[in-house]
Coordinates of C-alpha atoms in Angstrom, one line a residue:
Chain A
M222 CA 97.5 87.2 83.8
N223 CA 95.0 85.4 86.1
E224 CA 95.4 84.8 89.8
F225 CA 97.0 81.3 89.4
D226 CA 99.5 82.6 86.9
L227 CA 100.4 85.4 89.2
I228 CA 100.8 83.1 92.2
A229 CA 102.9 80.7 90.1
R230 CA 105.1 83.6 88.9
L231 CA 105.5 85.0 92.4
S232 CA 106.3 81.6 93.9
A233 CA 109.0 80.9 91.3
S234 CA 111.0 83.9 92.4
L235 CA 110.7 83.7 96.2
P236 CA 114.0 83.8 98.1
S237 CA 115.0 80.5 99.8
N238 CA 117.7 79.1 102.0
S239 CA 119.1 75.8 103.3
S240 CA 116.5 75.5 106.0
V241 CA 113.7 75.2 103.5
V242 CA 112.5 71.6 102.8
L243 CA 109.3 72.7 101.0
G244 CA 108.2 76.3 100.4
A245 CA 104.9 77.6 99.0
G246 CA 102.5 75.2 97.4
D247 CA 101.5 72.6 100.0
D248 CA 99.3 72.9 103.1
C249 CA 102.3 74.2 105.2
A250 CA 105.8 75.2 104.6
V251 CA 108.2 72.5 105.8
L252 CA 111.5 73.6 107.4
E253 CA 114.5 71.9 108.9
S254 CA 114.2 72.1 112.6
G255 CA 117.8 71.5 113.4
Q256 CA 116.6 68.4 115.3
P257 CA 117.4 65.1 113.6
G258 CA 114.2 63.3 112.6
R259 CA 111.9 66.3 112.9
Y260 CA 110.6 69.0 110.6
L261 CA 109.1 72.3 111.5
L262 CA 105.8 73.2 109.9
F263 CA 104.9 76.9 109.3
K264 CA 101.5 78.2 108.2
T265 CA 99.5 81.4 108.1
D266 CA 95.9 82.0 107.3
A267 CA 93.5 84.9 107.6
V268 CA 89.7 85.3 108.0
V269 CA 88.0 88.5 106.9
E270 CA 84.6 89.8 107.9
G271 CA 82.1 89.6 105.1
I272 CA 84.1 86.9 103.3
H273 CA 84.9 84.1 105.8
F274 CA 82.2 85.0 108.3
T275 CA 79.4 87.5 108.6
S276 CA 78.8 90.0 111.3
D277 CA 76.2 87.8 112.9
A278 CA 78.7 85.1 113.7
K279 CA 79.5 84.8 117.4
P280 CA 82.9 86.2 118.3
E281 CA 83.8 82.8 119.9
Q282 CA 83.1 81.1 116.6
I283 CA 85.1 83.7 114.6
G284 CA 88.1 83.0 116.9
H285 CA 87.6 79.3 116.7
K286 CA 87.4 79.3 112.9
A287 CA 90.5 81.6 112.5
L288 CA 92.7 79.2 114.5
A289 CA 91.0 76.0 113.3
R290 CA 91.8 76.8 109.7
C291 CA 95.5 76.9 110.5
L292 CA 95.4 73.8 112.6
S293 CA 93.6 72.0 109.8
D294 CA 96.6 72.7 107.5
I295 CA 98.9 71.3 110.1
A296 CA 96.7 68.2 110.3
A297 CA 96.9 67.9 106.5
M298 CA 100.7 67.1 106.9
A299 CA 100.1 64.8 109.9
G300 CA 101.8 67.4 112.1
N301 CA 101.4 68.5 115.7
P302 CA 100.7 72.2 116.2
T303 CA 102.8 73.8 118.9
A304 CA 102.5 77.6 118.9
A305 CA 100.4 80.4 117.3
L306 CA 100.6 84.2 116.9
V307 CA 97.4 86.2 116.4
T308 CA 97.0 89.5 114.6
L309 CA 93.7 91.2 115.1
A310 CA 92.9 94.0 112.7
L311 CA 90.0 95.7 114.3
P312 CA 87.3 97.9 112.9
K313 CA 86.6 101.3 114.3
D314 CA 83.8 100.5 116.7
F315 CA 85.1 97.3 118.4
K316 CA 84.3 96.6 122.0
A317 CA 86.7 95.0 124.5
E318 CA 84.1 92.3 125.2
F319 CA 84.1 91.4 121.5
I320 CA 87.8 90.8 121.5
E321 CA 87.7 88.8 124.7
R322 CA 85.1 86.5 123.2
I323 CA 87.2 86.0 120.1
Y324 CA 90.1 85.0 122.3
A325 CA 87.8 82.8 124.4
G326 CA 87.0 80.8 121.2
M327 CA 90.7 80.6 120.1
N328 CA 91.9 79.8 123.6
R329 CA 89.5 76.9 124.0
L330 CA 90.5 75.3 120.7
A331 CA 94.2 76.0 121.4
K332 CA 94.0 74.3 124.8
N333 CA 92.2 71.3 123.4
H334 CA 95.1 70.7 121.0
G335 CA 98.0 71.8 123.3
V336 CA 98.8 74.9 121.3
A337 CA 100.4 77.9 123.0
I338 CA 99.3 81.3 121.9
V339 CA 102.5 83.2 122.2
G340 CA 101.5 86.8 121.3
G341 CA 100.6 88.7 118.2
E342 CA 99.3 92.2 117.8
T343 CA 96.3 94.4 117.4
T344 CA 96.1 96.9 114.6
S345 CA 93.4 98.9 112.9
N346 CA 91.4 97.9 109.8
P347 CA 88.6 100.5 110.0
E348 CA 85.9 98.9 107.8
R349 CA 86.0 95.2 108.9
L350 CA 87.5 92.7 111.3
L351 CA 90.4 90.7 109.9
I352 CA 92.2 88.0 111.9
S353 CA 95.5 86.6 110.6
I354 CA 97.0 83.7 112.5
S355 CA 100.3 82.0 112.0
V356 CA 101.0 78.6 113.5
L357 CA 104.1 76.5 114.1
G358 CA 104.0 72.7 114.2
E359 CA 106.3 69.8 114.2
V360 CA 106.3 66.4 112.6
Q361 CA 108.5 63.4 112.4
K362 CA 110.2 63.4 109.1
E363 CA 109.1 60.0 108.0
K364 CA 105.5 60.8 109.0
C365 CA 105.2 64.1 107.2
V366 CA 102.6 63.7 104.5
L367 CA 102.7 66.0 101.4
R368 CA 100.2 66.6 98.6
S369 CA 102.7 65.2 96.1
G370 CA 103.0 61.5 96.9
A371 CA 99.8 60.0 95.4
K372 CA 100.5 57.0 93.1
D373 CA 98.6 55.1 90.4
G374 CA 96.5 52.5 92.2
D375 CA 96.2 54.4 95.4
A376 CA 92.7 54.5 97.0
L377 CA 91.3 57.9 97.9
F378 CA 89.7 58.5 101.3
V379 CA 87.8 61.3 102.9
T380 CA 86.9 61.9 106.5
G381 CA 83.4 63.1 107.6
E382 CA 80.7 64.2 105.3
L383 CA 80.9 66.9 102.7
G384 CA 79.0 69.9 101.4
G385 CA 76.8 72.6 103.0
S386 CA 79.4 73.7 105.4
R387 CA 78.3 77.3 105.1
S388 CA 75.1 76.6 107.0
G389 CA 77.1 76.2 110.2
K390 CA 80.0 73.7 110.2
H391 CA 82.5 76.3 108.8
L392 CA 82.3 78.1 112.1
D393 CA 82.7 75.2 114.5
F394 CA 84.6 72.4 112.7
E395 CA 87.2 70.4 114.5
P396 CA 90.6 70.2 112.8
R397 CA 91.4 66.5 112.2
L398 CA 94.7 66.5 114.1
A399 CA 94.4 63.3 116.1
E400 CA 93.0 61.5 113.0
S401 CA 95.8 62.5 110.7
Q402 CA 98.5 61.7 113.2
W403 CA 97.0 58.3 113.8
L404 CA 96.8 57.7 110.1
A405 CA 100.4 58.6 109.5
S406 CA 101.5 56.5 112.4
H407 CA 99.7 53.4 111.3
F408 CA 99.5 53.4 107.6
P409 CA 101.7 54.5 104.6
I410 CA 99.7 57.6 103.6
H411 CA 101.0 58.7 100.3
A412 CA 99.4 62.2 100.0
M413 CA 97.0 64.3 102.0
I414 CA 95.3 67.7 101.9
D415 CA 92.6 69.4 103.9
L416 CA 89.4 70.4 102.1
S417 CA 89.0 74.1 102.1
D418 CA 88.1 74.8 98.4
G419 CA 85.8 71.8 98.0
L420 CA 86.5 68.2 97.2
A421 CA 86.9 68.6 93.4
G422 CA 89.1 71.7 93.7
D423 CA 91.4 70.3 96.5
L424 CA 91.7 66.9 94.8
R425 CA 92.9 68.7 91.7
H426 CA 95.6 70.4 93.8
L427 CA 96.7 67.0 95.2
L428 CA 96.6 65.4 91.7
Q429 CA 98.6 68.3 90.2
R430 CA 101.3 68.1 92.8
S431 CA 101.4 64.3 92.4
G432 CA 101.4 64.2 88.6
V433 CA 98.5 61.8 88.5
G434 CA 94.7 61.6 87.8
A435 CA 91.8 60.2 89.8
E436 CA 88.4 58.6 89.3
L437 CA 85.8 59.3 92.0
L438 CA 82.9 57.0 92.6
A439 CA 79.7 59.2 92.9
R440 CA 77.8 56.9 95.2
A441 CA 80.7 56.6 97.6
I442 CA 81.0 60.3 98.2
P443 CA 79.7 61.1 101.7
I444 CA 77.1 63.9 101.5
S445 CA 76.4 65.9 104.6
H446 CA 72.9 66.2 106.1
A447 CA 73.3 70.0 105.6
A448 CA 73.9 69.6 101.9
K449 CA 70.8 67.4 101.5
L450 CA 68.7 69.8 103.6
Q451 CA 69.8 72.7 101.5
A452 CA 68.9 70.9 98.3
R453 CA 65.4 70.3 99.6
E454 CA 64.9 73.8 101.0
K455 CA 66.5 76.1 98.5
S456 CA 65.3 77.0 95.1
P457 CA 67.0 76.8 92.7
S458 CA 68.6 73.9 94.5
K459 CA 72.1 72.5 94.2
P460 CA 72.1 68.7 93.9
P461 CA 73.6 67.3 97.1
L462 CA 76.4 65.5 95.2
L463 CA 77.4 68.7 93.5
A464 CA 77.5 70.4 96.9
A465 CA 79.7 67.6 98.3
L466 CA 82.0 68.0 95.3
T467 CA 82.3 71.8 95.2
D468 CA 81.2 73.5 98.4
G469 CA 84.2 75.0 100.2
E470 CA 85.2 74.9 103.9
D471 CA 84.5 71.2 104.8
F472 CA 87.9 71.1 106.5
E473 CA 87.9 67.3 106.3
L474 CA 91.0 65.3 105.3
L475 CA 91.4 63.9 101.8
F476 CA 94.2 61.3 101.4
A477 CA 95.6 58.7 99.2
A478 CA 97.0 55.3 100.4
P479 CA 97.8 52.1 98.6
G480 CA 94.7 50.3 97.4
K481 CA 95.7 47.1 98.9
I482 CA 95.5 48.5 102.5
A483 CA 92.1 50.1 101.9
V484 CA 90.1 47.4 103.8
P485 CA 92.4 47.1 106.9
L486 CA 92.6 50.9 107.0
L487 CA 88.8 51.3 107.0
D488 CA 88.5 48.6 109.7
A489 CA 91.1 50.0 111.9
W490 CA 89.6 53.5 111.5
K491 CA 86.2 52.3 112.6
N492 CA 87.7 50.9 115.7
Q493 CA 89.8 54.0 116.5
F494 CA 87.3 56.8 115.5
P495 CA 83.9 55.1 115.7
S496 CA 82.0 58.4 115.6
L497 CA 83.7 59.9 112.5
R498 CA 82.9 58.4 109.1
L499 CA 85.8 57.5 106.7
S500 CA 84.9 56.8 103.1
C501 CA 86.9 55.3 100.3
I502 CA 85.7 57.5 97.4
G503 CA 87.7 56.5 94.4
K504 CA 91.2 55.8 93.1
I505 CA 94.3 57.4 91.7
T506 CA 94.9 56.8 88.0
A507 CA 98.0 57.2 85.9
T508 CA 95.9 59.0 83.3
L509 CA 95.7 62.7 84.2
G510 CA 92.5 64.5 84.8
L511 CA 89.6 64.1 87.3
K512 CA 86.7 61.7 86.4
L513 CA 83.5 60.8 88.1
R514 CA 81.9 57.4 87.8
D515 CA 78.2 57.1 88.4
K516 CA 75.4 54.7 87.2
S517 CA 75.4 56.3 83.7
G518 CA 79.2 55.8 83.2
V519 CA 82.4 57.8 83.6
R520 CA 82.7 61.5 82.7
S521 CA 85.2 64.3 83.3
L522 CA 84.8 66.9 85.9
E523 CA 85.5 70.4 84.5
A524 CA 88.7 72.2 85.3
N525 CA 86.8 74.9 87.3
G526 CA 85.8 72.3 89.9
Y527 CA 82.2 72.3 88.8
V528 CA 80.4 69.5 87.0
H529 CA 77.3 69.7 84.9
F530 CA 74.5 67.5 86.1
A531 CA 71.6 66.6 83.8
Chain B
M15 CA 89.0 99.2 130.3
N16 CA 91.7 100.8 128.1
E17 CA 93.8 99.1 125.4
F18 CA 96.7 98.2 127.8
D19 CA 94.4 96.8 130.4
L20 CA 92.7 94.7 127.7
I21 CA 96.0 93.4 126.4
A22 CA 97.2 92.6 129.9
R23 CA 94.0 90.7 130.6
L24 CA 94.1 88.8 127.4
S25 CA 97.8 88.0 127.8
A26 CA 97.3 86.6 131.3
S27 CA 94.9 83.9 130.1
L28 CA 96.6 82.7 126.9
P29 CA 97.2 79.0 126.7
S30 CA 100.8 77.9 127.0
N31 CA 102.9 74.7 126.8
S32 CA 106.3 73.3 127.5
S33 CA 107.8 74.7 124.3
V34 CA 107.3 78.3 125.4
V35 CA 110.3 80.1 126.9
L36 CA 108.7 83.6 126.6
G37 CA 105.2 84.3 125.3
A38 CA 103.6 87.7 124.6
G39 CA 105.3 90.9 125.9
D40 CA 108.7 91.0 124.3
D41 CA 109.8 91.8 120.7
C42 CA 109.4 88.2 119.7
A43 CA 108.0 85.0 121.3
V44 CA 110.9 82.7 122.4
L45 CA 110.4 79.0 121.9
E46 CA 112.4 75.9 122.6
S47 CA 113.8 74.7 119.3
G48 CA 114.5 71.1 120.4
Q49 CA 118.2 71.9 119.5
P50 CA 120.4 72.2 122.5
G51 CA 121.7 75.8 122.8
R52 CA 119.3 77.4 120.4
Y53 CA 115.9 79.1 120.7
L54 CA 113.4 79.7 118.0
L55 CA 112.0 83.2 117.7
F56 CA 108.5 83.8 116.3
K57 CA 107.0 87.2 115.4
T58 CA 104.1 88.6 113.4
D59 CA 103.4 92.1 112.3
A60 CA 101.0 93.8 110.0
V61 CA 100.9 97.1 108.0
V62 CA 97.7 98.7 106.9
E63 CA 97.1 101.2 104.1
G64 CA 96.2 104.6 105.5
I65 CA 97.8 103.8 108.9
H66 CA 101.3 102.4 108.2
F67 CA 101.7 103.8 104.7
T68 CA 99.7 106.0 102.4
S69 CA 98.5 105.1 98.9
D70 CA 101.3 107.2 97.4
A71 CA 104.0 104.9 98.8
K72 CA 105.8 102.8 96.2
P73 CA 104.7 99.2 96.3
E74 CA 108.4 98.1 96.7
Q75 CA 108.6 100.3 99.8
I76 CA 105.4 98.9 101.2
G77 CA 106.7 95.4 100.8
H78 CA 110.1 96.4 102.2
K79 CA 108.5 98.0 105.3
A80 CA 106.2 95.1 106.0
L81 CA 109.0 92.6 106.2
A82 CA 111.6 95.0 107.7
R83 CA 109.3 95.6 110.7
C84 CA 109.4 91.9 111.6
L85 CA 113.1 91.6 111.0
S86 CA 113.7 94.6 113.3
D87 CA 111.9 92.6 116.0
I88 CA 114.2 89.6 115.4
A89 CA 117.1 92.0 115.6
A90 CA 115.9 93.3 119.0
M91 CA 116.6 89.9 120.4
A92 CA 119.9 89.5 118.6
G93 CA 118.4 86.8 116.5
N94 CA 118.9 85.6 112.9
P95 CA 115.7 85.5 110.8
T96 CA 115.3 82.3 108.7
A97 CA 111.8 82.1 107.1
A98 CA 108.8 84.3 106.5
L99 CA 105.1 83.8 105.5
V100 CA 103.3 86.6 103.8
T101 CA 99.5 87.3 103.8
L102 CA 98.3 89.9 101.4
A103 CA 94.8 91.1 102.0
L104 CA 94.0 92.9 98.8
P105 CA 91.6 95.7 98.0
K106 CA 89.1 95.3 95.2
D107 CA 90.9 97.1 92.4
F108 CA 94.5 95.7 92.8
K109 CA 96.6 95.1 89.7
A110 CA 99.0 92.1 89.2
E111 CA 101.9 94.5 88.7
F112 CA 101.2 96.1 92.1
I113 CA 101.5 92.8 93.8
E114 CA 104.7 91.9 91.9
R115 CA 106.3 95.2 93.0
I116 CA 105.3 94.6 96.7
Y117 CA 107.0 91.2 96.4
A118 CA 110.1 92.7 94.7
G119 CA 110.6 95.0 97.7
M120 CA 110.1 92.1 100.1
N121 CA 112.3 89.7 98.2
R122 CA 115.2 92.1 97.9
L123 CA 115.2 92.6 101.7
A124 CA 114.8 88.9 102.4
K125 CA 117.7 88.0 100.1
N126 CA 119.9 90.6 101.8
H127 CA 119.4 88.9 105.1
G128 CA 119.2 85.3 104.0
V129 CA 115.5 85.0 104.8
A130 CA 113.4 82.4 102.9
I131 CA 109.8 83.4 101.9
V132 CA 108.1 80.1 102.2
G133 CA 104.5 80.9 101.3
G134 CA 101.5 82.7 102.6
E135 CA 98.2 83.6 101.0
T136 CA 96.2 86.2 99.3
T137 CA 92.8 87.1 100.6
S138 CA 90.4 90.0 100.1
N139 CA 90.1 93.2 102.2
P140 CA 88.0 95.3 99.9
E141 CA 88.7 98.8 101.2
R142 CA 92.4 98.8 101.8
L143 CA 95.7 96.8 101.4
L144 CA 96.8 95.0 104.5
I145 CA 100.0 92.9 104.7
S146 CA 100.5 90.5 107.6
I147 CA 103.9 88.8 107.8
S148 CA 105.2 86.2 110.3
V149 CA 108.8 85.5 110.7
L150 CA 110.8 82.7 112.3
G151 CA 114.3 83.2 113.6
E152 CA 116.9 81.5 115.7
V153 CA 119.3 82.6 118.3
Q154 CA 121.9 81.0 120.6
K155 CA 120.4 80.8 124.0
E156 CA 123.1 82.7 125.8
K157 CA 123.0 85.5 123.2
C158 CA 119.2 86.0 123.2
V159 CA 118.6 89.5 124.6
L160 CA 115.2 90.3 126.2
R161 CA 113.7 93.5 127.3
S162 CA 113.8 92.5 130.9
G163 CA 117.5 92.4 131.8
A164 CA 118.4 96.0 132.4
K165 CA 120.1 96.7 135.7
D166 CA 120.8 99.7 137.9
G167 CA 124.1 101.3 136.6
D168 CA 123.7 100.1 133.0
A169 CA 124.4 102.6 130.3
L170 CA 121.7 103.1 127.6
F171 CA 122.6 103.2 124.0
V172 CA 120.8 103.9 120.8
T173 CA 121.8 103.3 117.2
G174 CA 121.3 105.8 114.4
E175 CA 119.4 109.1 114.7
L176 CA 115.9 109.6 116.0
G177 CA 112.8 111.4 115.0
G178 CA 111.1 112.5 111.8
S179 CA 110.9 108.9 110.4
R180 CA 107.6 109.6 108.8
S181 CA 109.2 111.9 106.3
G182 CA 110.7 108.9 104.6
K183 CA 112.8 106.6 106.7
H184 CA 109.9 104.5 107.9
L185 CA 109.6 103.1 104.3
D186 CA 113.2 102.2 103.7
F187 CA 114.9 101.6 107.0
E188 CA 117.3 98.7 107.4
P189 CA 116.7 96.3 110.2
R190 CA 119.7 96.3 112.5
L191 CA 120.4 92.6 112.3
A192 CA 124.1 92.5 111.8
E193 CA 124.5 95.2 114.4
S194 CA 122.6 93.4 117.1
Q195 CA 124.2 90.0 116.4
W196 CA 127.6 91.6 116.7
L197 CA 126.6 93.4 119.9
A198 CA 125.4 90.2 121.6
S199 CA 128.5 88.3 120.4
H200 CA 131.0 90.8 121.8
F201 CA 129.4 92.4 124.8
P202 CA 127.1 91.5 127.7
I203 CA 124.0 93.3 126.5
H204 CA 121.5 93.2 129.3
A205 CA 118.3 94.3 127.6
M206 CA 117.3 95.5 124.1
I207 CA 114.2 96.7 122.2
D208 CA 113.7 98.1 118.7
L209 CA 112.2 101.6 118.5
S210 CA 108.8 101.5 116.9
D211 CA 106.7 103.6 119.3
G212 CA 109.3 106.3 119.9
L213 CA 112.3 106.4 122.2
A214 CA 110.4 107.5 125.4
G215 CA 107.6 105.0 124.8
D216 CA 109.8 102.0 124.0
L217 CA 112.2 102.8 126.8
R218 CA 109.2 102.7 129.1
H219 CA 108.5 99.2 127.9
L220 CA 112.0 98.1 128.5
L221 CA 112.0 99.7 132.0
Q222 CA 108.7 98.1 132.9
R223 CA 109.9 94.6 131.9
S224 CA 113.2 95.2 133.8
G225 CA 111.7 96.7 136.9
V226 CA 114.0 99.7 136.8
G227 CA 114.0 103.4 135.9
A228 CA 116.2 105.6 133.6
E229 CA 117.7 109.0 133.2
L230 CA 118.2 110.3 129.7
L231 CA 120.8 113.0 128.9
A232 CA 119.0 115.5 126.6
R233 CA 122.2 116.6 124.8
A234 CA 123.3 113.0 124.1
I235 CA 120.1 112.0 122.2
P236 CA 120.9 111.8 118.5
I237 CA 118.4 113.9 116.6
S238 CA 117.9 113.1 112.9
H239 CA 118.3 115.6 110.2
A240 CA 114.7 115.0 109.2
A241 CA 113.5 116.0 112.7
K242 CA 115.5 119.1 112.6
L243 CA 114.3 120.0 109.1
Q244 CA 110.7 119.4 110.1
A245 CA 111.1 121.7 113.1
R246 CA 112.3 124.5 110.8
E247 CA 109.7 124.0 108.1
K248 CA 106.6 123.1 109.9
S249 CA 104.4 125.5 111.9
P250 CA 103.5 124.9 114.6
S251 CA 106.8 123.1 114.9
K252 CA 107.8 120.2 117.2
P253 CA 111.1 120.8 118.9
P254 CA 113.6 118.3 117.4
L255 CA 114.4 116.8 120.8
L256 CA 110.7 116.1 121.4
A257 CA 110.5 114.5 117.9
A258 CA 113.5 112.3 118.8
L259 CA 111.9 111.3 122.1
T260 CA 108.4 110.6 120.8
D261 CA 108.2 110.1 117.0
G262 CA 107.5 106.5 116.1
E263 CA 109.0 104.2 113.6
D264 CA 112.7 104.9 114.0
F265 CA 113.4 101.1 114.0
E266 CA 116.7 101.7 115.7
L267 CA 118.0 99.6 118.5
L268 CA 117.8 100.7 122.1
F269 CA 119.9 98.7 124.6
A270 CA 121.3 98.6 128.1
A271 CA 124.8 97.3 128.9
P272 CA 127.0 97.6 132.0
G273 CA 128.2 101.2 132.4
K274 CA 131.8 100.1 132.8
I275 CA 131.9 98.8 129.3
A276 CA 130.4 101.9 127.7
V277 CA 133.7 103.2 126.4
P278 CA 135.2 100.0 124.9
L279 CA 131.8 99.3 123.4
L280 CA 131.6 102.7 121.7
D281 CA 135.2 102.3 120.5
A282 CA 134.6 98.8 119.1
W283 CA 131.4 99.9 117.5
K284 CA 133.0 102.8 115.7
N285 CA 135.6 100.3 114.3
Q286 CA 132.9 97.8 113.2
F287 CA 130.2 100.1 112.0
P288 CA 131.9 103.3 111.0
S289 CA 128.9 104.6 109.1
L290 CA 126.2 104.1 111.8
R291 CA 126.2 106.3 114.8
L292 CA 126.0 104.8 118.3
S293 CA 125.1 107.1 121.2
C294 CA 125.2 106.6 124.9
I295 CA 122.1 108.5 125.9
G296 CA 121.7 107.9 129.6
K297 CA 121.7 105.3 132.4
I298 CA 119.5 102.9 134.1
T299 CA 118.5 103.8 137.7
A300 CA 117.1 101.7 140.6
T301 CA 114.5 104.5 141.1
L302 CA 111.5 103.8 138.9
G303 CA 110.3 106.3 136.3
L304 CA 111.8 108.0 133.3
K305 CA 113.7 111.3 133.8
L306 CA 115.4 113.7 131.4
R307 CA 118.5 115.7 132.4
D308 CA 119.2 118.9 130.5
K309 CA 120.9 122.2 131.3
S310 CA 118.1 123.3 133.5
G311 CA 118.2 120.2 135.6
V312 CA 116.4 116.8 135.9
R313 CA 112.6 116.4 135.3
S314 CA 110.2 113.6 134.7
L315 CA 108.9 112.5 131.3
E316 CA 105.2 112.0 131.4
A317 CA 103.7 108.6 131.4
N318 CA 102.1 109.1 127.9
G319 CA 105.6 109.4 126.4
Y320 CA 105.3 113.1 125.8
V321 CA 107.2 115.8 127.6
H322 CA 106.2 119.4 128.0
F323 CA 108.9 121.8 126.7
A324 CA 108.9 125.4 127.8

C-alpha cells in the first residue's frame, strides 16, 4: 500500500457529522458556520526543520512561512482567514530570542491579513523544530471555490512566476488572499488550488477532483527568474520549463474559469494587480490526462508529475 | 527569562481582531461565531513520542489520547466539539498498519462524541512520532465557562479520582464532555479547567485568572487507586495525597460554583452520573494563595505546585 492508497483508505473511514460540507481532500475543510450564507474554512499545516526549512533560515522567515502556507490554502478557496493557533515543538537547545523572532515573523504576516493569533502551545521535539499551525477562515457560500468545479472548455490561469522557489521565495512568499477574493468576487471561478507540490502535481489534483483533463501550453507557462538562473548556474541543470512544471512551494494560485471570459479577466487583473503577473497557461479538456503542447506537438506529462525533455 | 515570562511576553503582543472574545490563556480560544447566542471554541494540542507516550503504547491509545486531550479542553469550557484536523508527523520507519491503528483510536473517540475528522496532513519527523490536533467546538454564550469567574465563597469540585494517571489512565481517559455540558446547563458554574498539569498546578491557573485564592481540604481530595498502589509499590514512594495534588494528566474537571448550591449540585450529580465520583474539595477565598487544610492545621502549598510532607 503506497502513501496515496493509505490516505484514500483513511479518508474513506473518517467520522463525519452534519456540520461538514467538505472534509479531507481540498485545500481546506469546509464547514457550516451556522450563519446563513457563510461557510467556515478550517486548515492545518506543519513545517519541519530539515524538510521545509534549514537551520540557516532566519526565525522570522520560518514563522512567516509556517503561517503563510496555511493562509495560502485559505486563499485557494477564496476565503478570508480570521484566527490561527500555533504549536511550537521545540528542540532541546532553543533560545527565548529564537522563539520571539519566529513570532515576530508570524505576527507581521497575521497583522497584514487581519488574522488573530489566539493561542496554541509549546511542546518539546528534541531533535528539530516543528511548527504546526491551524487556521480558521470564512467565505461567502457562493464565492467558495473548490478544486472540483473545472469544466471542459475552461481556461487555466496561474498567478506569478513558477519554479526555483527553494532559492528563497519559499521563505517569504505572500499568500494570494486579496487576489483570490477579488477573483471570486468578480468572475465565475470554477476551480482553484494553491501550488505547493508543483504546477503539474497540483494541476493533477484539481483535474482528478473535477473529473477532467487539461492541455498546457509550454510557451505560456511563466518561468521565474530563479528557475532560469538555477538552470544556468547548476550542473546538471534542470530545464527552466521543467522547474516551472515540477518545483514545489510556488504558493501561487492555479485556477480554471470559462474560456470566454479569459480576455476580460486578464484585462481586469492587469488593472487591479499591475505588479503581479497572471498567465493563461492552457485549457481544461473533457479527455482525461495532462498534456503539454509545445512547438514539437502535444505529449503527455507523466503521472509522477515529471516530464522527460529531449 | 523563564518559560512563563516568555509566554506572557509573547501572548501580550499577539495580533487580534474583532472576532476574538478570548485569546491565549484559557482552555480554548473563544471566537464570535457570527451566530447570535453561540461562540466558537478553537483549540490545538500535540502529543510527542517519548514525552506524552512511550513507544510501547498501543497506536489506538496514542490516537485516542491525542484527540481526547483536545476534547478535554472543549469540555473545560462546557462546549461541544464539532470538527478536528489531524497532523501526523511520522518517524522514518513507520508502517501503514501503525497509522491505521492510530486513526482507529481517534475515529472511535470522535464518533462517540459526534466529532467529524475533516482532514489534516502527514509530514515527516524522522526521530519520533508527533501528533498535532486542532479542534473546533461550539457553546451557548451564556453557558461558556472560563477559568476566570471564581468568586470568594465558591465551593471547589473535582470529578473522578486523582493521581497516578501515568500508570495507564493517561492513555484511555474519557473527556468529560457530557458532564461539563450538564453542569453548565443546570448550575451556575463560575469557573472551570481540565486537569492536565496536576490539581495544584491547574488550580493555580484558575486562581490566577480569577484573582482569588483557595483552601483545599486534604481529606476531601479523591485519591485514585493507582496513586495508592504506586505509593505502596514504589520506593521511594510518593504519598498518595501528594500524587493527587501534583501528578499530571488526570483530565478530570475542576470547577467552582457558589457554596450555597454545593449540596443540591452533589445530589443531582449522583443521580445523573452515578458511576463517576464528584468531590467538593475546598473553597475559594478572597485571600490570594493556595492553602491546604489537614488535621494538623492550614499551610501554604508552594508556588511550584509541590508541597512538602513531613
